[in-house]
C-alpha cells in the first residue's frame, strides 16, 4: 500500500490563532516527514464571506509565511495558494451536479455563519463542495483538521463515493485526522465557543501577538467559579481550555499539567500558561519576520503552485473524461 497523500487548507480570513496551530498546523509539521503533503492557503474559501481586497491579498501571503514559520519545509511539502491552481474551482463546479441542497443546508458551520446575516450567499452554502474538490484533486487519503471540520470531511467522502459509484473507481476516499487533544481550542472570552480568528481579538491569541499581548489576553481569559485547577471540560470549561493550551505548548500531558498546578491560584496559573505560549510562539515569529515580503516566499509559492497544478491536472482530466466533457 503506498503511503497516503496528505492535504489540508487554511483560510486567510484573519490572524492565525493558537487554535489553528494546536489543532492543525503542528500536525502538518509532523506529517511532512512521513507523507507526500499538500498544504494550501484557501483564499477562495475566505471569499465566501465579505473581505477587504487589500487585506485579503496581504493575509494570503501572511498565512503562507506563517505555515513555513511553524516548520513546514518547502523541500518536503507542496505549499501553494488555492486560486493559483484553477482546477480547484473547475472540479468544484463539476461536483455541484453531484451535491444535494439538503446536505449543504444541514451543515452546522453553514447554519452558524448564516445566522444573524441579513443576506446569505451561495458561496457560504457551497463552501464544503470546494473543500471536497481541494482534497479529492490530490487523491489525498489523510486530512489533518480541527474538530470543526469533521462534517465537511464527511461530505468530501460522500462525494468521492458517489462519484466512484456513478462513474467508476476514480477517487481515494479521504480519512479525517483529528487529534485527541487540542482539536477544539475554545475562545478565551467564552469557553463554550470555539476559538476563531474571525471573532474579536480578545477571544484569541494570534500567532503574531507580542509577549505582552499574550500575557494580557490570558490574564483576562474567562475562568470558572471555584479555585481548583482541574481538567473538567463540562464544569470548568475555561480552566480546562487553559490546561489544554498549556499542556500542548509545554509538551506535557494534561494530567501532568494538572499535577503541576495543584494548589496554585488562577492568576499564577495564567502567568505560566502565558509563558509557555510565548515560548512556543518565539521561534515562529522570528522566522515569520525573515520570510514576510521576501523573494524566497514568492519563489516557494510559485514552485508550489506549479507542482500542485501538475497533480491536479491529471485528476481533473480524468473527471472531465468520465463525465462526458468534449476535450479540446
Ligand atoms: P474561522 O474561525 O474564520 O472560521 P478557522 O480558523 O476555523 O476560521 P481555518 O483557518 O481554515 O478556519 O482553519 C485552519 C485549521 O485550523 C482547520 O483545520 C481548523 O479545523 C483548525 N482550527 C480552527 N479553529 C480551531 C480551534 N479553535 N481549535 C482547534 N483547531 C482549530
Ligand atoms: N474548511 C477548512 C479549510 C479548508 C480545508 C480544505 C481543510 C478548505 N479546504 C481542505 C482541509 C482540507 C476550515 O475552515 N478550517
mmCIF file of C-alpha atoms and ligand atoms in Angstrom:
data_model
loop_
_atom_site.group_PDB
_atom_site.id
_atom_site.type_symbol
_atom_site.label_atom_id
_atom_site.label_comp_id
_atom_site.label_asym_id
_atom_site.label_seq_id
_atom_site.Cartn_x
_atom_site.Cartn_y
_atom_site.Cartn_z
ATOM 1 C CA UNK A 1 0.000 0.000 0.000
ATOM 2 C CA UNK A 2 1.535 3.378 -0.922
ATOM 3 C CA UNK A 3 1.645 5.944 1.887
ATOM 4 C CA UNK A 4 -1.494 8.142 1.889
ATOM 5 C CA UNK A 5 -1.164 11.639 0.482
ATOM 6 C CA UNK A 6 -1.986 14.424 2.906
ATOM 7 C CA UNK A 7 -3.960 17.575 2.071
ATOM 8 C CA UNK A 8 -5.093 20.418 4.290
ATOM 9 C CA UNK A 9 -6.157 24.026 3.879
ATOM 10 C CA UNK A 10 -6.060 27.186 5.968
ATOM 11 C CA UNK A 11 -8.167 30.254 5.241
ATOM 12 C CA UNK A 12 -6.648 33.745 5.077
ATOM 13 C CA UNK A 13 -9.758 35.033 6.828
ATOM 14 C CA UNK A 14 -7.980 36.671 9.792
ATOM 15 C CA UNK A 15 -4.936 36.343 12.042
ATOM 16 C CA UNK A 16 -3.948 32.712 12.558
ATOM 17 C CA UNK A 17 -4.548 31.733 16.176
ATOM 18 C CA UNK A 18 -3.086 29.250 18.622
ATOM 19 C CA UNK A 19 -6.293 27.277 17.949
ATOM 20 C CA UNK A 20 -5.203 26.850 14.331
ATOM 21 C CA UNK A 21 -1.692 25.959 15.457
ATOM 22 C CA UNK A 22 -2.579 23.481 18.203
ATOM 23 C CA UNK A 23 -5.497 21.941 16.295
ATOM 24 C CA UNK A 24 -3.932 21.674 12.840
ATOM 25 C CA UNK A 25 -0.624 23.340 11.924
ATOM 26 C CA UNK A 26 1.593 21.491 14.390
ATOM 27 C CA UNK A 27 0.327 18.185 12.952
ATOM 28 C CA UNK A 28 1.214 19.319 9.428
ATOM 29 C CA UNK A 29 4.820 19.707 10.579
ATOM 30 C CA UNK A 30 4.947 16.113 11.849
ATOM 31 C CA UNK A 31 3.185 14.627 8.820
ATOM 32 C CA UNK A 32 5.648 16.157 6.350
ATOM 33 C CA UNK A 33 8.275 13.626 7.458
ATOM 34 C CA UNK A 34 6.147 10.603 6.628
ATOM 35 C CA UNK A 35 3.804 11.585 3.803
ATOM 36 C CA UNK A 36 3.603 13.399 0.494
ATOM 37 C CA UNK A 37 1.925 16.594 1.700
ATOM 38 C CA UNK A 38 -0.035 19.392 0.036
ATOM 39 C CA UNK A 39 -0.874 22.458 2.117
ATOM 40 C CA UNK A 40 -2.968 25.235 0.681
ATOM 41 C CA UNK A 41 -3.883 28.796 1.605
ATOM 42 C CA UNK A 42 -7.552 28.671 0.650
ATOM 43 C CA UNK A 43 -8.267 32.232 -0.448
ATOM 44 C CA UNK A 44 -11.370 31.240 -2.439
ATOM 45 C CA UNK A 45 -12.871 29.833 0.752
ATOM 46 C CA UNK A 46 -12.230 33.112 2.573
ATOM 47 C CA UNK A 47 -14.173 34.887 -0.188
ATOM 48 C CA UNK A 48 -17.380 33.135 0.861
ATOM 49 C CA UNK A 49 -17.667 35.983 3.387
ATOM 50 C CA UNK A 50 -17.001 39.661 2.592
ATOM 51 C CA UNK A 51 -13.271 40.512 2.669
ATOM 52 C CA UNK A 52 -11.376 43.750 2.167
ATOM 53 C CA UNK A 53 -9.441 43.120 -1.099
ATOM 54 C CA UNK A 54 -6.141 44.639 0.077
ATOM 55 C CA UNK A 55 -6.305 42.840 3.389
ATOM 56 C CA UNK A 56 -7.141 39.503 1.797
ATOM 57 C CA UNK A 57 -4.119 39.788 -0.507
ATOM 58 C CA UNK A 58 -1.808 40.650 2.402
ATOM 59 C CA UNK A 59 -3.244 37.918 4.633
ATOM 60 C CA UNK A 60 -2.807 35.280 1.937
ATOM 61 C CA UNK A 61 0.915 35.967 1.944
ATOM 62 C CA UNK A 62 0.956 36.202 5.733
ATOM 63 C CA UNK A 63 -0.687 32.797 6.209
ATOM 64 C CA UNK A 64 1.773 31.187 3.763
ATOM 65 C CA UNK A 65 4.700 32.749 5.677
ATOM 66 C CA UNK A 66 3.256 31.521 8.986
ATOM 67 C CA UNK A 67 2.831 27.970 7.719
ATOM 68 C CA UNK A 68 6.520 27.933 6.795
ATOM 69 C CA UNK A 69 7.476 29.647 10.052
ATOM 70 C CA UNK A 70 5.680 26.900 12.003
ATOM 71 C CA UNK A 71 8.119 24.430 10.481
ATOM 72 C CA UNK A 72 6.907 23.343 7.049
ATOM 73 C CA UNK A 73 9.880 22.598 4.832
ATOM 74 C CA UNK A 74 9.313 23.580 1.173
ATOM 75 C CA UNK A 75 11.698 20.800 0.132
ATOM 76 C CA UNK A 76 9.295 18.279 1.689
ATOM 77 C CA UNK A 77 5.833 19.754 1.154
ATOM 78 C CA UNK A 78 3.966 21.478 -1.631
ATOM 79 C CA UNK A 79 2.703 24.804 -0.283
ATOM 80 C CA UNK A 80 0.537 26.921 -2.548
ATOM 81 C CA UNK A 81 -2.341 29.372 -2.884
ATOM 82 C CA UNK A 82 -5.675 27.832 -3.910
ATOM 83 C CA UNK A 83 -6.571 30.424 -6.570
ATOM 84 C CA UNK A 84 -3.211 29.852 -8.286
ATOM 85 C CA UNK A 85 -4.472 26.412 -9.315
ATOM 86 C CA UNK A 86 -7.749 26.998 -11.211
ATOM 87 C CA UNK A 87 -8.514 23.248 -11.226
ATOM 88 C CA UNK A 88 -9.947 23.671 -7.677
ATOM 89 C CA UNK A 89 -12.756 25.921 -8.923
ATOM 90 C CA UNK A 90 -13.304 23.763 -12.002
ATOM 91 C CA UNK A 91 -13.652 20.499 -10.073
ATOM 92 C CA UNK A 92 -15.914 22.279 -7.590
ATOM 93 C CA UNK A 93 -18.256 23.201 -10.429
ATOM 94 C CA UNK A 94 -18.281 19.611 -11.715
ATOM 95 C CA UNK A 95 -19.163 18.417 -8.190
ATOM 96 C CA UNK A 96 -22.180 20.737 -7.962
ATOM 97 C CA UNK A 97 -24.085 18.246 -10.118
ATOM 98 C CA UNK A 98 -23.412 15.547 -7.504
ATOM 99 C CA UNK A 99 -24.294 17.521 -4.364
ATOM 100 C CA UNK A 100 -27.737 17.961 -2.857
ATOM 101 C CA UNK A 101 -29.137 21.206 -1.495
ATOM 102 C CA UNK A 102 -30.372 19.373 1.623
ATOM 103 C CA UNK A 103 -26.940 18.112 2.649
ATOM 104 C CA UNK A 104 -25.402 21.577 2.271
ATOM 105 C CA UNK A 105 -28.134 23.451 4.123
ATOM 106 C CA UNK A 106 -27.843 20.988 7.035
ATOM 107 C CA UNK A 107 -24.129 21.767 7.628
ATOM 108 C CA UNK A 108 -23.668 23.207 11.119
ATOM 109 C CA UNK A 109 -20.932 25.649 10.011
ATOM 110 C CA UNK A 110 -23.257 26.979 7.296
ATOM 111 C CA UNK A 111 -26.076 27.416 9.799
ATOM 112 C CA UNK A 112 -23.736 29.153 12.296
ATOM 113 C CA UNK A 113 -22.247 31.501 9.726
ATOM 114 C CA UNK A 114 -25.595 32.219 8.018
ATOM 115 C CA UNK A 115 -27.280 33.041 11.330
ATOM 116 C CA UNK A 116 -27.570 36.764 12.065
ATOM 117 C CA UNK A 117 -26.684 37.750 8.483
ATOM 118 C CA UNK A 118 -29.171 39.835 6.523
ATOM 119 C CA UNK A 119 -28.254 38.062 3.297
ATOM 120 C CA UNK A 120 -26.668 34.662 2.779
ATOM 121 C CA UNK A 121 -24.616 33.982 -0.346
ATOM 122 C CA UNK A 122 -24.484 30.720 -2.254
ATOM 123 C CA UNK A 123 -20.710 30.847 -1.691
ATOM 124 C CA UNK A 124 -21.270 30.195 2.001
ATOM 125 C CA UNK A 125 -23.609 27.313 1.164
ATOM 126 C CA UNK A 126 -21.277 25.768 -1.421
ATOM 127 C CA UNK A 127 -18.144 26.160 0.715
ATOM 128 C CA UNK A 128 -17.873 22.424 1.573
ATOM 129 C CA UNK A 129 -18.075 21.421 -2.113
ATOM 130 C CA UNK A 130 -14.953 23.491 -2.850
ATOM 131 C CA UNK A 131 -13.309 21.834 0.151
ATOM 132 C CA UNK A 132 -14.167 18.406 -1.285
ATOM 133 C CA UNK A 133 -12.629 19.476 -4.611
ATOM 134 C CA UNK A 134 -9.442 20.626 -2.795
ATOM 135 C CA UNK A 135 -8.970 17.245 -1.173
ATOM 136 C CA UNK A 136 -10.072 14.934 -3.983
ATOM 137 C CA UNK A 137 -7.995 16.710 -6.660
ATOM 138 C CA UNK A 138 -4.853 15.435 -4.926
ATOM 139 C CA UNK A 139 -6.259 11.958 -4.188
ATOM 140 C CA UNK A 140 -5.474 12.691 -0.534
ATOM 141 C CA UNK A 141 -6.100 9.806 1.849
ATOM 142 C CA UNK A 142 -5.485 11.750 5.040
ATOM 143 C CA UNK A 143 -6.760 15.209 6.013
ATOM 144 C CA UNK A 144 -5.462 16.718 9.281
ATOM 145 C CA UNK A 145 -8.046 19.179 10.613
ATOM 146 C CA UNK A 146 -9.592 20.516 13.802
ATOM 147 C CA UNK A 147 -12.777 19.010 15.157
ATOM 148 C CA UNK A 148 -14.984 21.671 13.480
ATOM 149 C CA UNK A 149 -14.223 20.217 10.031
ATOM 150 C CA UNK A 150 -15.489 16.687 10.701
ATOM 151 C CA UNK A 151 -18.821 17.242 8.971
ATOM 152 C CA UNK A 152 -17.205 18.828 5.916
ATOM 153 C CA UNK A 153 -14.871 15.838 5.635
ATOM 154 C CA UNK A 154 -17.890 13.538 5.718
ATOM 155 C CA UNK A 155 -19.298 15.372 2.682
ATOM 156 C CA UNK A 156 -15.968 15.042 0.823
ATOM 157 C CA UNK A 157 -16.123 11.288 1.496
ATOM 158 C CA UNK A 158 -19.749 11.103 0.309
ATOM 159 C CA UNK A 159 -18.925 12.952 -2.919
ATOM 160 C CA UNK A 160 -15.942 10.641 -3.557
ATOM 161 C CA UNK A 161 -18.071 7.514 -3.036
ATOM 162 C CA UNK A 162 -20.937 8.940 -5.103
ATOM 163 C CA UNK A 163 -18.613 9.770 -7.984
ATOM 164 C CA UNK A 164 -16.940 6.357 -7.830
ATOM 165 C CA UNK A 165 -20.310 4.597 -7.882
ATOM 166 C CA UNK A 166 -21.637 6.629 -10.778
ATOM 167 C CA UNK A 167 -18.560 6.906 -12.991
ATOM 168 C CA UNK A 168 -16.264 4.080 -11.857
ATOM 169 C CA UNK A 169 -13.422 3.946 -9.327
ATOM 170 C CA UNK A 170 -11.711 7.373 -9.512
ATOM 171 C CA UNK A 171 -11.176 8.940 -6.110
ATOM 172 C CA UNK A 172 -9.394 7.893 -2.973
ATOM 173 C CA UNK A 173 -11.932 8.241 -0.124
ATOM 174 C CA UNK A 174 -10.215 10.569 2.405
ATOM 175 C CA UNK A 175 -9.988 9.957 6.148
ATOM 176 C CA UNK A 176 -10.005 12.849 8.631
ATOM 177 C CA UNK A 177 -7.126 13.045 11.074
ATOM 178 C CA UNK A 178 -8.380 14.750 14.237
ATOM 179 C CA UNK A 179 -6.140 14.841 17.306
ATOM 180 C CA UNK A 180 -7.430 13.594 20.672
ATOM 181 C CA UNK A 181 -6.129 16.683 22.494
ATOM 182 C CA UNK A 182 -6.330 20.227 21.096
ATOM 183 C CA UNK A 183 -8.731 19.603 18.209
ATOM 184 C CA UNK A 184 -11.090 22.206 19.650
ATOM 185 C CA UNK A 185 -9.359 25.063 21.452
ATOM 186 C CA UNK A 186 -12.028 27.299 22.944
ATOM 187 C CA UNK A 187 -12.450 31.069 22.904
ATOM 188 C CA UNK A 188 -10.750 32.960 25.751
ATOM 189 C CA UNK A 189 -13.762 35.150 26.473
ATOM 190 C CA UNK A 190 -16.421 32.457 26.012
ATOM 191 C CA UNK A 191 -15.028 28.964 26.592
ATOM 192 C CA UNK A 192 -18.223 27.347 25.332
ATOM 193 C CA UNK A 193 -17.410 28.531 21.786
ATOM 194 C CA UNK A 194 -14.508 27.543 19.551
ATOM 195 C CA UNK A 195 -11.579 29.962 19.303
ATOM 196 C CA UNK A 196 -12.000 31.656 15.942
ATOM 197 C CA UNK A 197 -9.884 34.160 14.042
ATOM 198 C CA UNK A 198 -12.988 35.858 12.700
ATOM 199 C CA UNK A 199 -14.185 36.828 16.210
ATOM 200 C CA UNK A 200 -12.927 39.738 18.376
ATOM 201 C CA UNK A 201 -9.127 39.796 19.057
ATOM 202 C CA UNK A 202 -9.636 39.395 22.833
ATOM 203 C CA UNK A 203 -11.118 35.954 22.220
ATOM 204 C CA UNK A 204 -7.918 34.509 20.740
ATOM 205 C CA UNK A 205 -4.144 34.566 20.924
ATOM 206 C CA UNK A 206 -2.790 35.275 17.448
ATOM 207 C CA UNK A 207 0.451 33.586 16.373
ATOM 208 C CA UNK A 208 1.940 37.046 15.850
ATOM 209 C CA UNK A 209 0.826 38.580 19.166
ATOM 210 C CA UNK A 210 3.799 40.078 21.060
ATOM 211 C CA UNK A 211 4.560 38.575 24.524
ATOM 212 C CA UNK A 212 2.867 41.377 26.486
ATOM 213 C CA UNK A 213 -0.324 40.994 24.451
ATOM 214 C CA UNK A 214 -0.300 37.220 25.012
ATOM 215 C CA UNK A 215 0.079 37.770 28.762
ATOM 216 C CA UNK A 216 -2.698 40.391 28.860
ATOM 217 C CA UNK A 217 -5.139 38.261 26.859
ATOM 218 C CA UNK A 218 -4.527 35.196 29.023
ATOM 219 C CA UNK A 219 -4.793 37.244 32.218
ATOM 220 C CA UNK A 220 -8.252 38.367 31.049
ATOM 221 C CA UNK A 221 -9.345 34.880 29.938
ATOM 222 C CA UNK A 222 -12.669 33.845 31.431
ATOM 223 C CA UNK A 223 -12.234 31.229 34.147
ATOM 224 C CA UNK A 224 -14.736 29.317 36.236
ATOM 225 C CA UNK A 225 -16.093 29.545 39.740
ATOM 226 C CA UNK A 226 -14.159 27.662 42.403
ATOM 227 C CA UNK A 227 -10.391 27.627 42.794
ATOM 228 C CA UNK A 228 -9.300 24.215 41.606
ATOM 229 C CA UNK A 229 -7.142 23.813 38.543
ATOM 230 C CA UNK A 230 -8.725 20.620 37.244
ATOM 231 C CA UNK A 231 -9.479 19.286 33.772
ATOM 232 C CA UNK A 232 -13.312 19.076 33.782
ATOM 233 C CA UNK A 233 -14.466 20.401 30.382
ATOM 234 C CA UNK A 234 -18.171 20.368 31.347
ATOM 235 C CA UNK A 235 -17.963 22.029 34.783
ATOM 236 C CA UNK A 236 -14.770 24.053 34.247
ATOM 237 C CA UNK A 237 -14.581 24.876 30.518
ATOM 238 C CA UNK A 238 -12.321 27.932 30.965
ATOM 239 C CA UNK A 239 -9.706 26.256 33.161
ATOM 240 C CA UNK A 240 -9.831 23.038 31.100
ATOM 241 C CA UNK A 241 -9.168 25.033 27.931
ATOM 242 C CA UNK A 242 -6.181 26.785 29.532
ATOM 243 C CA UNK A 243 -4.849 23.440 30.792
ATOM 244 C CA UNK A 244 -5.026 22.060 27.245
ATOM 245 C CA UNK A 245 -3.277 25.134 25.820
ATOM 246 C CA UNK A 246 -0.580 24.887 28.482
ATOM 247 C CA UNK A 247 -0.030 21.139 28.111
ATOM 248 C CA UNK A 248 0.336 21.275 24.327
ATOM 249 C CA UNK A 249 2.569 24.364 24.445
ATOM 250 C CA UNK A 250 4.834 22.936 27.145
ATOM 251 C CA UNK A 251 4.933 19.435 25.618
ATOM 252 C CA UNK A 252 3.242 17.799 28.622
ATOM 253 C CA UNK A 253 0.108 15.743 29.130
ATOM 254 C CA UNK A 254 -2.989 17.353 30.607
ATOM 255 C CA UNK A 255 -2.595 15.092 33.677
ATOM 256 C CA UNK A 256 0.986 16.319 34.190
ATOM 257 C CA UNK A 257 -0.216 19.911 33.868
ATOM 258 C CA UNK A 258 -2.953 19.331 36.455
ATOM 259 C CA UNK A 259 -0.429 17.884 38.918
ATOM 260 C CA UNK A 260 1.981 20.774 38.321
ATOM 261 C CA UNK A 261 -0.599 23.440 39.196
ATOM 262 C CA UNK A 262 -2.313 21.609 42.048
ATOM 263 C CA UNK A 263 -2.963 24.155 44.830
ATOM 264 C CA UNK A 264 -1.868 27.196 42.786
ATOM 265 C CA UNK A 265 -4.143 30.248 42.274
ATOM 266 C CA UNK A 266 -5.706 31.158 38.923
ATOM 267 C CA UNK A 267 -3.531 34.256 38.427
ATOM 268 C CA UNK A 268 -0.236 32.336 38.778
ATOM 269 C CA UNK A 269 -1.588 29.554 36.600
ATOM 270 C CA UNK A 270 -2.463 32.043 33.853
ATOM 271 C CA UNK A 271 1.058 33.526 34.030
ATOM 272 C CA UNK A 272 2.542 30.065 33.499
ATOM 273 C CA UNK A 273 0.213 29.435 30.535
ATOM 274 C CA UNK A 274 1.275 32.765 29.009
ATOM 275 C CA UNK A 275 4.973 31.926 29.421
ATOM 276 C CA UNK A 276 4.556 28.544 27.726
ATOM 277 C CA UNK A 277 2.618 30.096 24.844
ATOM 278 C CA UNK A 278 5.174 32.909 24.414
ATOM 279 C CA UNK A 279 7.990 30.330 24.225
ATOM 280 C CA UNK A 280 6.079 28.354 21.588
ATOM 281 C CA UNK A 281 5.498 31.490 19.516
ATOM 282 C CA UNK A 282 9.003 32.989 19.797
ATOM 283 C CA UNK A 283 10.742 30.928 17.055
ATOM 284 C CA UNK A 284 7.659 31.105 14.823
ATOM 285 C CA UNK A 285 7.593 34.905 14.993
ATOM 286 C CA UNK A 286 11.348 35.169 14.313
ATOM 287 C CA UNK A 287 11.148 33.007 11.189
ATOM 288 C CA UNK A 288 8.000 34.824 10.047
ATOM 289 C CA UNK A 289 9.832 38.161 10.103
ATOM 290 C CA UNK A 290 12.511 36.741 7.799
ATOM 291 C CA UNK A 291 10.004 35.358 5.331
ATOM 292 C CA UNK A 292 7.303 38.003 5.006
ATOM 293 C CA UNK A 293 7.699 40.086 1.860
ATOM 294 C CA UNK A 294 10.750 38.056 0.767
ATOM 295 C CA UNK A 295 11.586 36.820 -2.707
ATOM 296 C CA UNK A 296 12.148 33.413 -1.065
ATOM 297 C CA UNK A 297 8.473 33.229 -0.070
ATOM 298 C CA UNK A 298 7.296 34.236 -3.516
ATOM 299 C CA UNK A 299 9.538 31.587 -5.117
ATOM 300 C CA UNK A 300 8.264 28.896 -2.750
ATOM 301 C CA UNK A 301 4.650 29.706 -3.635
ATOM 302 C CA UNK A 302 5.377 29.838 -7.354
ATOM 303 C CA UNK A 303 7.098 26.449 -7.258
ATOM 304 C CA UNK A 304 4.305 25.084 -5.027
ATOM 305 C CA UNK A 305 1.529 26.068 -7.407
ATOM 306 C CA UNK A 306 3.467 24.611 -10.348
ATOM 307 C CA UNK A 307 3.802 21.244 -8.595
ATOM 308 C CA UNK A 308 0.211 21.290 -7.366
ATOM 309 C CA UNK A 309 -1.139 22.210 -10.816
ATOM 310 C CA UNK A 310 0.636 19.200 -12.371
ATOM 311 C CA UNK A 311 -1.002 16.768 -9.948
ATOM 312 C CA UNK A 312 -4.395 18.493 -10.116
ATOM 313 C CA UNK A 313 -4.421 18.452 -13.937
ATOM 314 C CA UNK A 314 -4.235 14.655 -14.010
ATOM 315 C CA UNK A 315 -7.289 14.241 -11.757
ATOM 316 C CA UNK A 316 -9.294 16.974 -13.461
ATOM 317 C CA UNK A 317 -8.659 15.428 -16.870
ATOM 318 C CA UNK A 318 -9.851 12.012 -15.681
ATOM 319 C CA UNK A 319 -13.001 13.539 -14.179
ATOM 320 C CA UNK A 320 -13.755 15.517 -17.342
ATOM 321 C CA UNK A 321 -13.389 12.385 -19.465
ATOM 322 C CA UNK A 322 -15.608 10.315 -17.192
ATOM 323 C CA UNK A 323 -18.324 12.988 -17.008
ATOM 324 C CA UNK A 324 -18.509 13.421 -20.766
ATOM 325 C CA UNK A 325 -16.730 16.718 -21.379
ATOM 326 C CA UNK A 326 -15.541 17.003 -25.000
ATOM 327 C CA UNK A 327 -11.845 17.617 -24.504
ATOM 328 C CA UNK A 328 -10.353 20.386 -26.655
HETATM 329 P P1 LIG B 1 -12.763 30.921 11.108
HETATM 330 O O1 LIG B 1 -12.553 30.873 12.579
HETATM 331 O O2 LIG B 1 -12.567 32.236 10.463
HETATM 332 O O3 LIG B 1 -13.971 30.177 10.664
HETATM 333 P P2 LIG B 1 -10.930 28.842 11.075
HETATM 334 O O4 LIG B 1 -9.742 29.248 11.856
HETATM 335 O O5 LIG B 1 -11.904 27.890 11.658
HETATM 336 O O6 LIG B 1 -11.602 30.114 10.522
HETATM 337 P P3 LIG B 1 -9.159 27.799 9.036
HETATM 338 O O7 LIG B 1 -8.170 28.861 9.064
HETATM 339 O O8 LIG B 1 -9.395 27.321 7.665
HETATM 340 O O9 LIG B 1 -10.543 28.185 9.676
HETATM 341 O O10 LIG B 1 -8.688 26.621 9.955
HETATM 342 C C1 LIG B 1 -7.442 26.008 9.769
HETATM 343 C C2 LIG B 1 -7.390 24.775 10.589
HETATM 344 O O11 LIG B 1 -7.430 25.118 11.986
HETATM 345 C C3 LIG B 1 -8.569 23.830 10.343
HETATM 346 O O12 LIG B 1 -8.078 22.505 10.295
HETATM 347 C C4 LIG B 1 -9.439 24.025 11.540
HETATM 348 O O13 LIG B 1 -10.196 22.885 11.846
HETATM 349 C C5 LIG B 1 -8.421 24.317 12.626
HETATM 350 N N1 LIG B 1 -8.999 25.093 13.722
HETATM 351 C C6 LIG B 1 -9.650 26.275 13.617
HETATM 352 N N2 LIG B 1 -10.038 26.728 14.815
HETATM 353 C C7 LIG B 1 -9.639 25.790 15.718
HETATM 354 C C8 LIG B 1 -9.761 25.675 17.138
HETATM 355 N N3 LIG B 1 -10.367 26.603 17.845
HETATM 356 N N4 LIG B 1 -9.222 24.589 17.737
HETATM 357 C C9 LIG B 1 -8.599 23.639 17.022
HETATM 358 N N5 LIG B 1 -8.455 23.684 15.676
HETATM 359 C C10 LIG B 1 -8.970 24.742 15.023
HETATM 360 N N1 LIG B 2 -12.747 24.456 5.692
HETATM 361 C C1 LIG B 2 -11.469 24.485 6.324
HETATM 362 C C2 LIG B 2 -10.380 24.977 5.431
HETATM 363 C C3 LIG B 2 -10.205 24.078 4.262
HETATM 364 C C4 LIG B 2 -9.689 22.750 4.281
HETATM 365 C C5 LIG B 2 -9.711 22.316 2.924
HETATM 366 C C6 LIG B 2 -9.239 21.913 5.287
HETATM 367 C C7 LIG B 2 -10.507 24.376 2.974
HETATM 368 N N2 LIG B 2 -10.192 23.333 2.155
HETATM 369 C C8 LIG B 2 -9.299 21.031 2.584
HETATM 370 C C9 LIG B 2 -8.830 20.614 4.924
HETATM 371 C C10 LIG B 2 -8.864 20.204 3.600
HETATM 372 C C11 LIG B 2 -11.620 25.379 7.575
HETATM 373 O O1 LIG B 2 -12.355 26.278 7.588
HETATM 374 N N3 LIG B 2 -10.931 25.145 8.575
#
